Every structure is written in structure tokens, then in C-alpha cells.
CSV table of C-alpha atoms and ligand atoms in Angstrom, one decimal:
chain,number,residue,atom,x,y,z
A,859,UNK,CA,-36.3,10.3,0.9
A,860,UNK,CA,-33.0,11.5,1.4
A,861,UNK,CA,-31.4,14.1,-0.7
A,862,UNK,CA,-27.8,13.8,-0.7
A,863,UNK,CA,-26.1,16.6,-2.9
A,864,UNK,CA,-22.1,15.3,-4.8
A,865,UNK,CA,-19.5,17.6,-5.7
A,866,UNK,CA,-16.4,16.2,-6.8
A,867,UNK,CA,-12.8,17.7,-6.6
A,868,UNK,CA,-11.1,16.4,-9.5
A,869,UNK,CA,-13.0,14.9,-12.9
A,870,UNK,CA,-9.5,12.0,-13.7
A,871,UNK,CA,-9.3,8.9,-13.8
A,872,UNK,CA,-11.4,8.2,-10.7
A,873,UNK,CA,-13.4,11.4,-10.7
A,874,UNK,CA,-15.8,9.9,-13.8
A,875,UNK,CA,-15.6,6.5,-12.2
A,876,UNK,CA,-17.1,8.3,-9.6
A,877,UNK,CA,-19.7,10.3,-11.4
A,878,UNK,CA,-20.6,7.5,-13.9
A,879,UNK,CA,-20.7,5.7,-11.4
A,880,UNK,CA,-23.7,7.4,-9.0
A,881,UNK,CA,-25.2,9.3,-12.4
A,882,UNK,CA,-25.7,5.0,-13.7
A,883,UNK,CA,-26.7,3.9,-10.2
A,884,UNK,CA,-28.8,7.2,-8.8
A,885,UNK,CA,-32.3,4.5,-9.3
A,886,UNK,CA,-30.5,1.7,-7.7
A,887,UNK,CA,-29.5,3.7,-4.9
A,888,UNK,CA,-33.0,5.2,-4.2
A,889,UNK,CA,-33.9,1.7,-4.5
A,890,UNK,CA,-31.8,-0.2,-2.2
A,891,UNK,CA,-29.8,2.1,0.0
A,892,UNK,CA,-33.2,4.7,0.0
A,893,UNK,CA,-31.5,7.3,-0.2
A,894,UNK,CA,-30.9,9.8,-3.0
A,895,UNK,CA,-27.5,11.2,-4.3
A,896,UNK,CA,-26.7,14.2,-7.1
A,897,UNK,CA,-23.4,15.1,-8.7
A,898,UNK,CA,-24.0,19.2,-7.4
A,899,UNK,CA,-20.9,21.0,-9.1
A,900,UNK,CA,-16.9,18.8,-9.9
A,901,UNK,CA,-14.1,21.5,-10.3
A,902,UNK,CA,-12.0,20.8,-12.9
A,903,UNK,CA,-9.5,22.4,-14.6
A,904,UNK,CA,-10.0,21.0,-17.1
A,905,UNK,CA,-14.0,21.6,-18.7
A,906,UNK,CA,-14.0,19.9,-21.8
A,907,UNK,CA,-13.4,16.5,-19.7
A,908,UNK,CA,-16.6,18.0,-18.0
A,909,UNK,CA,-18.2,18.3,-20.6
A,910,UNK,CA,-17.9,15.3,-22.1
A,911,UNK,CA,-19.4,13.3,-19.4
A,912,UNK,CA,-22.8,14.8,-19.3
A,913,UNK,CA,-22.3,17.5,-17.0
A,914,UNK,CA,-23.8,20.9,-16.8
A,915,UNK,CA,-22.2,23.9,-17.6
A,916,UNK,CA,-24.1,25.9,-14.7
A,917,UNK,CA,-23.0,22.9,-12.7
A,918,UNK,CA,-18.7,23.6,-12.9
A,919,UNK,CA,-17.8,25.5,-10.1
A,920,UNK,CA,-14.9,27.9,-11.3
A,921,UNK,CA,-13.3,27.3,-7.2
A,922,UNK,CA,-12.9,25.7,-4.1
A,923,UNK,CA,-15.0,28.3,-3.0
A,924,UNK,CA,-18.0,28.0,-4.3
A,925,UNK,CA,-18.3,24.4,-3.7
A,926,UNK,CA,-18.5,25.0,-0.3
A,927,UNK,CA,-20.6,27.8,-0.5
A,928,UNK,CA,-23.4,25.7,-1.6
A,929,UNK,CA,-26.0,24.6,0.5
A,930,UNK,CA,-26.7,22.0,-2.3
A,931,UNK,CA,-23.9,20.0,-1.3
A,932,UNK,CA,-23.3,17.4,2.0
A,933,UNK,CA,-20.8,15.3,0.5
A,934,UNK,CA,-16.9,17.4,-1.1
A,935,UNK,CA,-15.4,14.0,-2.8
A,936,UNK,CA,-11.9,14.8,-3.5
A,937,UNK,CA,-9.4,12.6,-5.6
A,938,UNK,CA,-6.9,14.9,-7.1
A,939,UNK,CA,-4.4,13.3,-5.2
A,940,UNK,CA,-1.1,15.3,-3.7
A,941,UNK,CA,-0.7,17.2,-0.9
A,942,UNK,CA,-1.4,20.3,-1.7
A,943,UNK,CA,-4.9,21.8,-3.0
A,944,UNK,CA,-6.3,19.0,-1.6
A,945,UNK,CA,-5.1,20.1,1.9
A,946,UNK,CA,-6.1,22.8,1.6
A,947,UNK,CA,-9.5,22.0,-0.2
A,948,UNK,CA,-10.8,19.7,2.5
A,949,UNK,CA,-9.6,21.1,5.3
A,950,UNK,CA,-12.2,24.0,3.6
A,951,UNK,CA,-14.7,21.7,2.6
A,952,UNK,CA,-14.4,19.8,6.7
A,953,UNK,CA,-14.4,23.9,8.3
A,954,UNK,CA,-17.3,24.4,6.5
A,955,UNK,CA,-19.0,21.6,7.8
A,956,UNK,CA,-19.0,19.5,5.3
A,957,UNK,CA,-18.4,15.7,5.0
A,958,UNK,CA,-15.0,15.1,2.5
A,959,UNK,CA,-14.4,11.6,1.1
A,960,UNK,CA,-11.2,10.8,-0.9
A,961,UNK,CA,-9.0,8.4,-2.5
A,962,UNK,CA,-6.4,10.7,-1.6
A,963,UNK,CA,-3.2,7.7,0.5
A,964,UNK,CA,-1.0,10.8,0.8
A,965,UNK,CA,-2.2,13.6,2.2
A,966,UNK,CA,-4.0,11.4,4.2
A,967,UNK,CA,-1.6,9.2,5.8
A,968,UNK,CA,0.2,12.6,6.1
A,969,UNK,CA,-1.9,15.0,7.3
A,970,UNK,CA,-4.7,12.2,8.6
A,971,UNK,CA,-4.5,13.9,12.1
A,972,UNK,CA,-5.3,18.0,11.1
A,973,UNK,CA,-8.3,16.6,9.2
A,974,UNK,CA,-9.4,14.7,12.2
A,975,UNK,CA,-9.3,17.6,13.9
A,976,UNK,CA,-10.9,19.0,11.3
A,977,UNK,CA,-13.8,16.8,10.5
A,978,UNK,CA,-15.3,17.4,14.7
A,979,UNK,CA,-14.4,20.1,15.1
A,980,UNK,CA,-17.4,21.4,12.5
A,981,UNK,CA,-19.2,16.4,13.3
A,982,UNK,CA,-18.1,16.4,9.6
A,983,UNK,CA,-17.7,12.5,8.1
A,984,UNK,CA,-14.1,12.2,6.8
A,985,UNK,CA,-14.1,8.3,4.8
A,986,UNK,CA,-11.5,7.2,2.8
A,987,UNK,CA,-12.0,3.6,2.5
A,988,UNK,CA,-10.6,4.5,-1.3
A,989,UNK,CA,-7.4,5.4,0.0
A,990,UNK,CA,-6.0,2.2,0.6
A,991,UNK,CA,-6.5,-1.0,-1.8
A,992,UNK,CA,-8.5,0.9,-4.5
A,993,UNK,CA,-12.3,-1.7,-4.6
A,994,UNK,CA,-11.2,-3.9,-1.9
A,995,UNK,CA,-12.9,-2.9,1.3
A,996,UNK,CA,-9.7,-2.7,3.8
A,997,UNK,CA,-10.4,-0.5,5.9
A,998,UNK,CA,-15.1,-0.8,6.4
A,999,UNK,CA,-13.6,-4.1,7.8
A,1000,UNK,CA,-11.4,-3.6,10.2
A,1001,UNK,CA,-13.7,-0.4,10.6
A,1002,UNK,CA,-16.8,-2.4,10.7
A,1003,UNK,CA,-15.8,-5.8,10.1
A,1004,UNK,CA,-14.0,-7.4,12.7
A,1005,UNK,CA,-13.2,-4.2,14.9
A,1006,UNK,CA,-14.1,-7.6,17.0
A,1007,UNK,CA,-10.7,-8.7,17.1
A,1008,UNK,CA,-7.4,-8.0,18.4
A,1009,UNK,CA,-5.3,-7.8,14.8
A,1010,UNK,CA,-2.0,-9.3,15.0
A,1011,UNK,CA,0.1,-9.5,11.5
A,1012,UNK,CA,-1.6,-8.1,8.5
A,1013,UNK,CA,0.1,-8.8,5.6
A,1014,UNK,CA,-0.6,-7.5,2.2
A,1015,UNK,CA,-0.2,-7.1,-1.4
A,1016,UNK,CA,-0.3,-3.3,-1.9
A,1017,UNK,CA,0.6,-2.2,-4.9
A,1018,UNK,CA,-1.1,-2.8,-8.1
A,1019,UNK,CA,1.7,-1.8,-10.5
A,1020,UNK,CA,4.6,-3.7,-8.2
A,1021,UNK,CA,2.4,-6.8,-8.7
A,1022,UNK,CA,1.6,-6.0,-12.5
A,1023,UNK,CA,6.3,-5.3,-12.9
A,1024,UNK,CA,7.0,-8.9,-10.2
A,1025,UNK,CA,4.2,-10.8,-12.2
A,1026,UNK,CA,5.5,-10.5,-16.1
A,1027,UNK,CA,9.2,-10.6,-14.2
A,1028,UNK,CA,8.5,-14.0,-12.5
A,1029,UNK,CA,6.4,-15.2,-16.2
A,1030,UNK,CA,8.8,-14.1,-18.4
A,1031,UNK,CA,11.7,-13.7,-16.8
A,1032,UNK,CA,12.0,-11.2,-18.2
A,1033,UNK,CA,15.0,-7.9,-16.7
A,1034,UNK,CA,13.3,-5.1,-15.2
A,1035,UNK,CA,13.3,-2.1,-16.8
A,1036,UNK,CA,12.1,-3.2,-19.5
A,1037,UNK,CA,8.9,-4.8,-17.9
A,1038,UNK,CA,8.9,-0.8,-16.9
A,1039,UNK,CA,8.7,0.5,-20.3
A,1040,UNK,CA,6.0,-2.3,-21.2
A,1041,UNK,CA,3.9,-1.5,-18.6
A,1042,UNK,CA,4.0,1.9,-18.4
A,1043,UNK,CA,3.6,1.9,-22.5
A,1044,UNK,CA,0.2,0.1,-21.5
A,1045,UNK,CA,-1.1,2.8,-18.8
A,1046,UNK,CA,0.0,-0.1,-15.5
A,1047,UNK,CA,2.5,2.1,-14.8
A,1048,UNK,CA,2.9,6.7,-14.2
A,1049,UNK,CA,5.9,7.9,-17.0
A,1050,UNK,CA,7.4,9.1,-13.4
A,1051,UNK,CA,7.2,5.0,-11.5
A,1052,UNK,CA,8.8,5.8,-8.4
A,1053,UNK,CA,5.8,6.3,-6.1
A,1054,UNK,CA,4.3,2.9,-6.7
A,1055,UNK,CA,8.4,1.3,-7.4
A,1056,UNK,CA,10.2,3.1,-5.4
A,1057,UNK,CA,7.0,2.0,-2.1
A,1058,UNK,CA,5.5,5.1,-1.5
A,1059,UNK,CA,2.3,4.1,-2.6
A,1060,UNK,CA,2.7,0.8,0.3
A,1061,UNK,CA,4.2,2.6,2.6
A,1062,UNK,CA,1.4,5.5,2.8
A,1063,UNK,CA,-1.8,2.4,2.4
A,1064,UNK,CA,0.5,0.8,5.5
A,1065,UNK,CA,0.7,3.1,7.3
A,1066,UNK,CA,-2.5,4.5,7.2
A,1067,UNK,CA,-3.8,0.0,7.3
A,1068,UNK,CA,-1.7,-0.7,10.5
A,1069,UNK,CA,-3.3,2.4,12.4
A,1070,UNK,CA,-6.2,1.0,12.3
A,1071,UNK,CA,-5.5,-2.3,12.2
A,1072,UNK,CA,-3.0,-1.7,15.8
A,1073,UNK,CA,-5.5,0.9,17.2
A,1074,UNK,CA,-2.1,3.1,17.5
A,1075,UNK,CA,-1.0,6.1,14.8
A,1076,UNK,CA,1.2,5.0,12.9
A,1077,UNK,CA,3.4,7.7,10.8
A,1078,UNK,CA,4.6,7.2,7.3
A,1079,UNK,CA,8.1,7.8,9.5
A,1080,UNK,CA,7.9,4.4,10.9
A,1081,UNK,CA,7.1,2.1,8.2
A,1082,UNK,CA,10.2,0.5,6.6
A,1083,UNK,CA,10.5,0.9,3.0
A,1084,UNK,CA,12.4,-0.6,-0.5
A,1085,UNK,CA,11.2,-0.9,-3.7
A,1086,UNK,CA,12.0,-3.2,-7.0
A,1087,UNK,CA,14.0,-1.4,-9.4
A,1088,UNK,CA,16.8,-4.0,-7.5
A,1089,UNK,CA,14.6,-6.4,-8.3
A,1090,UNK,CA,16.7,-8.9,-10.8
A,1091,UNK,CA,15.4,-12.0,-13.0
A,1092,UNK,CA,18.1,-13.9,-11.2
A,1093,UNK,CA,17.5,-13.7,-8.2
A,1094,UNK,CA,13.7,-14.8,-9.1
A,1095,UNK,CA,14.7,-17.6,-11.1
A,1096,UNK,CA,16.4,-19.2,-9.0
A,1097,UNK,CA,13.3,-18.5,-6.1
A,1098,UNK,CA,11.1,-20.4,-8.3
A,1099,UNK,CA,13.4,-23.6,-7.9
A,1100,UNK,CA,13.9,-22.8,-4.5
A,1101,UNK,CA,9.8,-23.0,-4.1
A,1102,UNK,CA,9.2,-19.0,-3.4
A,1103,UNK,CA,8.1,-16.8,-5.3
A,1104,UNK,CA,8.8,-12.9,-5.4
A,1105,UNK,CA,6.3,-10.4,-3.9
A,1106,UNK,CA,6.2,-6.0,-2.5
A,1107,UNK,CA,5.3,-7.7,0.9
A,1108,UNK,CA,3.3,-4.4,3.2
A,1109,UNK,CA,4.2,-6.4,7.0
A,1110,UNK,CA,2.3,-4.9,9.9
A,1111,UNK,CA,3.2,-7.0,12.9
A,1112,UNK,CA,1.7,-5.8,16.6
A,1113,UNK,CA,3.0,-8.0,19.6
A,1114,UNK,CA,4.8,-8.1,22.8
A,1115,UNK,CA,8.0,-6.3,21.6
A,1116,UNK,CA,5.6,-3.9,19.7
A,1117,UNK,CA,4.5,-2.3,16.4
A,1118,UNK,CA,6.9,-3.3,13.0
A,1119,UNK,CA,5.8,-2.4,10.1
A,1120,UNK,CA,7.9,-2.7,6.1
A,1121,UNK,CA,7.5,-2.8,3.2
A,1122,UNK,CA,9.6,-4.4,0.7
A,1123,UNK,CA,10.5,-6.7,-1.8
A,1124,UNK,CA,10.5,-10.5,0.5
A,1125,UNK,CA,10.4,-14.5,-0.3
A,1126,UNK,CA,7.0,-15.9,0.2
A,1127,UNK,CA,5.9,-20.2,-0.5
A,1128,UNK,CA,5.0,-20.9,-4.0
A,1129,UNK,CA,1.8,-21.8,-2.1
A,1130,UNK,CA,1.1,-18.9,0.0
A,1131,UNK,CA,-2.5,-17.6,-0.5
A,1132,UNK,CA,-0.9,-14.8,-1.5
A,1133,UNK,CA,1.6,-16.3,-4.4
A,1134,UNK,CA,-1.4,-16.2,-6.0
A,1135,UNK,CA,-2.0,-12.2,-6.2
A,1136,UNK,CA,-0.8,-12.0,-10.2
A,1137,UNK,CA,-0.7,-9.0,-12.2
A,1138,UNK,CA,-1.8,-5.7,-10.9
A,1139,UNK,CA,-4.9,-7.3,-8.7
A,1140,UNK,CA,-4.1,-7.1,-4.5
A,1141,UNK,CA,-4.7,-8.9,-1.7
A,1142,UNK,CA,-4.7,-8.3,2.2
A,1143,UNK,CA,-4.5,-10.8,4.5
A,1144,UNK,CA,-5.2,-10.5,8.1
A,1145,UNK,CA,-4.1,-12.9,11.5
A,1146,UNK,CA,-7.1,-11.4,14.1
A,1147,UNK,CA,-7.5,-13.1,17.9
A,1148,UNK,CA,-10.9,-14.4,17.2
A,1149,UNK,CA,-11.5,-14.5,13.6
A,1150,UNK,CA,-8.8,-16.1,12.6
A,1151,UNK,CA,-7.5,-15.7,8.7
A,1152,UNK,CA,-8.5,-13.4,6.4
A,1153,UNK,CA,-7.4,-12.7,3.1
A,1154,UNK,CA,-9.4,-10.5,1.0
A,1155,UNK,CA,-8.8,-9.9,-3.1
A,1156,UNK,CA,-9.8,-7.5,-5.3
A,1157,UNK,CA,-8.5,-4.8,-8.0
A,1158,UNK,CA,-6.7,-2.5,-6.0
A,1159,UNK,CA,-7.1,0.5,-9.0
A,1160,UNK,CA,-9.1,1.3,-11.9
A,1161,UNK,CA,-12.0,4.1,-12.6
A,1162,UNK,CA,-14.5,1.9,-11.4
A,1163,UNK,CA,-13.1,-0.4,-9.1
A,1164,UNK,CA,-11.9,2.3,-7.3
A,1165,UNK,CA,-15.4,4.1,-7.7
A,1166,UNK,CA,-16.7,1.8,-5.6
A,1167,UNK,CA,-14.7,2.2,-2.7
A,1168,UNK,CA,-15.4,6.2,-3.1
A,1169,UNK,CA,-19.5,6.0,-3.5
A,1170,UNK,CA,-19.3,2.7,-1.1
A,1171,UNK,CA,-17.9,6.2,1.3
A,1172,UNK,CA,-20.6,8.5,0.1
A,1173,UNK,CA,-23.1,5.9,0.7
A,1174,UNK,CA,-22.2,5.2,4.2
A,1175,UNK,CA,-21.7,8.4,5.5
A,1176,UNK,CA,-25.2,9.2,3.8
A,1177,UNK,CA,-27.7,7.1,6.1
A,1178,UNK,CA,-26.1,6.8,8.9
A,1179,UNK,CA,-26.6,9.5,11.9
A,1180,UNK,CA,-23.4,8.9,13.9
A,1181,UNK,CA,-20.0,9.3,11.9
A,1182,UNK,CA,-17.4,7.0,13.4
A,1183,UNK,CA,-12.9,8.2,13.8
A,1184,UNK,CA,-10.3,6.4,14.3
A,1185,UNK,CA,-10.3,4.3,18.5
A,1186,UNK,CA,-7.5,5.7,18.2
A,1187,UNK,CA,-5.8,9.3,19.6
A,1188,UNK,CA,-4.8,10.4,16.4
A,1189,UNK,CA,-1.8,12.5,16.2
A,1190,UNK,CA,0.9,13.7,14.6
A,1191,UNK,CA,3.6,12.0,16.6
A,1192,UNK,CA,3.1,8.8,17.7
A,1193,UNK,CA,1.1,7.8,21.1
A,1194,UNK,CA,4.0,7.7,24.1
A,1195,UNK,CA,4.8,5.0,25.3
A,1196,UNK,CA,3.9,2.9,21.9
A,1197,UNK,CA,7.3,0.8,20.8
A,1198,UNK,CA,8.0,0.2,17.6
A,1199,UNK,CA,10.5,-2.7,17.0
A,1200,UNK,CA,13.2,-1.2,13.4
A,1201,UNK,CA,15.7,-4.5,13.9
A,1202,UNK,CA,12.3,-6.7,12.9
A,1203,UNK,CA,13.1,-10.5,12.2
A,1204,UNK,CA,12.6,-12.7,8.7
A,1205,UNK,CA,14.3,-15.3,7.4
A,1206,UNK,CA,17.2,-13.7,4.8
A,1207,UNK,CA,18.0,-15.3,0.6
A,1208,UNK,CA,21.8,-14.0,-0.1
A,1209,UNK,CA,23.7,-14.6,-3.5
A,1210,UNK,CA,27.2,-13.5,-4.7
A,1211,UNK,CA,29.8,-13.8,-6.1
A,1212,UNK,CA,33.4,-15.7,-4.2
A,1213,UNK,CA,36.2,-17.0,-6.6
A,1214,UNK,CA,35.6,-20.3,-6.8
A,1215,UNK,CA,38.7,-21.6,-4.1
A,1216,UNK,CA,38.7,-24.1,-1.5
A,1217,UNK,CA,37.6,-22.6,2.0
A,1218,UNK,CA,36.1,-18.9,1.0
A,1219,UNK,CA,32.8,-20.2,1.9
A,1220,UNK,CA,34.0,-21.8,5.3
A,1221,UNK,CA,35.2,-18.0,6.0
A,1222,UNK,CA,31.6,-17.4,4.6
A,1223,UNK,CA,29.5,-19.7,7.6
A,1224,UNK,CA,32.3,-18.5,10.0
A,1225,UNK,CA,30.9,-14.8,9.7
A,1226,UNK,CA,27.6,-16.4,9.8
A,1227,UNK,CA,28.6,-18.3,12.6
A,1228,UNK,CA,29.9,-15.8,14.4
A,1229,UNK,CA,26.7,-13.5,14.0
A,1230,UNK,CA,25.4,-16.5,15.9
A,1231,UNK,CA,23.5,-17.1,11.6
A,1232,UNK,CA,22.2,-19.8,11.4
A,1233,UNK,CA,22.1,-20.5,7.7
A,1234,UNK,CA,19.5,-23.4,6.3
A,1235,UNK,CA,20.9,-23.7,2.7
A,1236,UNK,CA,24.4,-22.9,1.1
A,1237,UNK,CA,24.0,-23.7,-2.1
A,1238,UNK,CA,26.6,-22.1,-5.5
A,1239,UNK,CA,25.5,-22.3,-8.2
A,1240,UNK,CA,27.4,-23.5,-11.4
A,1241,UNK,CA,31.0,-24.0,-11.7
A,1242,UNK,CA,31.8,-20.1,-12.4
A,1243,UNK,CA,34.3,-19.0,-13.8
A,1244,UNK,CA,37.1,-16.1,-13.4
A,1245,UNK,CA,34.1,-13.5,-13.4
A,1246,UNK,CA,33.0,-15.8,-9.8
A,1247,UNK,CA,30.5,-18.2,-8.7
A,1248,UNK,CA,27.4,-17.6,-8.1
A,1249,UNK,CA,26.1,-18.8,-4.6
A,1250,UNK,CA,23.2,-18.8,-2.4
A,1251,UNK,CA,22.9,-18.7,1.0
A,1252,UNK,CA,19.2,-18.9,2.9
A,1253,UNK,CA,19.7,-18.4,7.0
A,1254,UNK,CA,16.5,-19.4,9.6
A,1255,UNK,CA,15.3,-16.6,10.8
A,1256,UNK,CA,17.1,-13.7,12.3
A,1257,UNK,CA,17.2,-10.0,12.6
A,1258,UNK,CA,18.8,-7.7,10.7
A,1259,UNK,CA,20.6,-6.2,12.1
A,1260,UNK,CA,23.1,-9.1,11.8
A,1261,UNK,CA,22.8,-9.9,9.5
A,1262,UNK,CA,23.4,-6.2,7.4
A,1263,UNK,CA,26.4,-6.8,9.6
A,1264,UNK,CA,27.3,-9.3,8.8
A,1265,UNK,CA,27.0,-9.3,5.0
A,1266,UNK,CA,28.9,-6.4,4.9
A,1267,UNK,CA,32.0,-8.6,6.9
A,1268,UNK,CA,32.0,-11.3,3.6
A,1269,UNK,CA,31.7,-8.1,1.6
A,1270,UNK,CA,35.4,-7.5,2.6
A,1271,UNK,CA,36.1,-11.0,2.5
A,1272,UNK,CA,39.3,-10.3,0.4
A,1273,UNK,CA,37.7,-14.0,-2.2
A,1274,UNK,CA,34.1,-12.4,-2.5
A,1275,UNK,CA,33.6,-10.0,-5.7
A,1276,UNK,CA,30.3,-9.0,-4.9
A,1277,UNK,CA,26.7,-9.8,-2.0
A,1278,UNK,CA,24.5,-9.4,-4.5
A,1279,UNK,CA,20.7,-9.6,-2.9
A,1280,UNK,CA,19.2,-9.5,0.3
A,1281,UNK,CA,15.7,-10.4,-0.2
A,1282,UNK,CA,13.8,-11.4,2.7
A,1283,UNK,CA,12.0,-14.6,3.2
A,1284,UNK,CA,8.0,-14.7,4.5
A,1285,UNK,CA,5.3,-17.1,6.0
B,1700,LIG,N1,-0.9,3.1,-8.4
B,1700,LIG,C1,-1.1,2.4,-7.4
B,1700,LIG,C2,-1.2,0.7,-7.6
B,1700,LIG,C3,-2.3,2.8,-7.0
B,1700,LIG,O1,-1.0,1.0,-8.8
B,1700,LIG,O2,-1.2,-0.1,-6.6
B,1700,LIG,C4,-3.4,3.8,-6.8
B,1700,LIG,O3,-2.8,4.3,-4.8
């Protein structure tokens, strides 16, 4: 039977989950995968954490050099997170010919080209299923399941923290700040929630997933990003009345106009398959030219779900003779000739507050007409008072930049007190 030695860098939530799965399933993998996987070494500053997991002291390394020079280690699992020192450790492992399995989306989306170059040089494997959507096997699906298709669209809820917050705001009518505070108390959101709530985490994942789906490198800088910090309970409630649910969507499209990648809050109809993805669950919806629609659903974070993805990569690497690398030219900059769409198309929900007097709405509608933006719905919500009347306008499909320009003109009308929100309507 093939034997494989693993080293785990970092025994935080995901590292501990990975260790636990490998320890508890060792016999199961011997029997079902015909491979004997042993954890030969771990790198963890908090030694007690390793000892508490039952790891022998002799297997706790003091530094990365000990791990890369250990001949019993074939595969290095990096679950430290962030760019440094993870990048240096991963490069050291690859330079010494060891296969790397990582859950690190930030490192991967920013340095994929560099890591892949190092891996190819020594014929080492480089696996990253756990970097996107935790336990949901989206990367294996793209690389090994629907590679027979031209993928034209990828839409996902790929951040559990924001989905948890938006689900609770929707259910309870609660505001963002109080739900965030509660989510932090319950451990759903980090103490510093920026990466999740500002959409960075989802943008890292979308950069990786759309590169794989569309067979071209999609650098992070090309991903339009907006988080959920400005989402208000009022808009969620108005959306509900109109038959919509608000989600933080990651959208990738590839068509004759080019590649379009964006992360932002969006309304989707309540009968859309993604509308019922709630709490901290994630889902990705793919459209392929042969298969049609495919949706994957599951846990995008957590010790065991993310550990599941890591161990799946370990088994894949251990049981395949040839390693798989990107299907495209993996460079820092996008490939020449690939167009990226900035001025994407969507429908828009716009809420503003106006003085309740004759002719105001006609002026607003006039600006949209001049901008060639067709209005699908215009609703005045209530009678208002001296602080103004809320008005909601929904457009037909139109261009992003045209809408932003029209909104600026509306903002400057004397009877318009404020433009309160602009939310894309998708699906
Ligand atoms: N923090 C992420 C989420 C999981 O909330 O989905 C790791 O990417």
C-alpha cells in the first residue's frame, strides 16, 4: 500500500479539523483509498495546542526548514492564512519538491502564478480545493467534473459570514450593526470583520473560481467589489414586499463582451435557487453549454467542512501519478487580448427621499429618460413629512455607468433630499 507523510502548517480551526479527520479516518482511507496517510510533522507556535490534539512532541517542528528537509514528509498542508509567512513557507516546500495543499485564498489569488511556477519547476503538486467555499467541492467540479463544458456564468453565495448577517437581518428586520455584533459574539464573524463584510474574502474566491471556469487568469484587481456594511433593514423590507431577497452575490460571466467579475449585494427573486441559501451556508450556481445549470450547496467554512476539502486534496495528490495545473497561461497580469467588462449590465433598485410636491417625480423620471434608462417601476412609499417622502425606482436592464451618472444628476435636484441606496437586481 502506498504510504504518504503529511505536515500541517498551523493548527488553528482548519488545521485542527484536518488533523482530526486524518487521525480518525486513517483505517478508512487505507481500506477505501488504498493509501496510508500519516501526519509526520506539524508547525504550530502554540505547542500545547498540538499536544492537546494528541500529537507526539517529537512531531512538533520548530521551523519550516525542519519540515522541508524531512524525507518522511511528502505533502505540506498550509492553513496559516494571510500572505506572509505562508507564501515563504509554501515556496520553500515547493522548491524542495513537496506537494502543497492550501486553504489560503488570499495567498492563492494574489500569488497563484508564482506558486504554480515553483510547483512546475520541481514537479510538485499544488492543490487548493479548500481555498474556495470550504467543504463544497467546487474546484474539483470545475477542473474534473464540468471541464467538458464552456462555462458562461458562475453565480454564488460564497461567504458564510455575510450570508448569516443578511439572513438574520431579513428574518428579524434587524439592522446591520446589531446583527454584526451578535454574529461576532456567536463566533460567526471575526473580531475584525473587514475581510468578510467588505467583500474581500468573496472577491479572492471569485478571482480563483472565475479563472478556472473561464480558463484565463482573472486577477483580483479585475473584480468589482462592494460589501454589505451599508445595507439597510429598510431596503431588505422593501425588497421583500417586491418579492426579492437580498444576498451578497459573486458573479462571473464570460461571453462575447468579455469577462465580467463582481461581488456586491443584490436582490434576487424569492424563487431563485440561491434565495433559499440561508444562514452561514454557501452555494454556487454554474451554467455550462452542455450540462445546463448545476448548483452546489454546503458549508463554506468550519473545521471539518474545510478539513474535508483539504483531505480530499491530499488523497487526490497521493493517488494520481500526474499533477494537474491551471489550464491557462498563469501569469501575474491578464493574458493579452482578454477583455474585462467594467460597464456591466444589471437592473437597479434605487431609493431616494424627495420633497412631496407636484412634479418632483416627473423631473426624476426625465433624467432617466434622457439617460436612456427605462423605468420598470416607480413607487412612492407613504405620504412623508417635512423630512421627505421615500421613493423607490426599479429600472429595466441597463448599464452600470449610465445609472451612476443618472443618480448623480438626481442627487443634485433641489427637491431631492438624498439618494439613499442603489442595489442591483439580478437573475
Ligand atoms: N470567512 C469565510 C466565510 C470563510 O465567512 O465564508 C473562509 O473563507
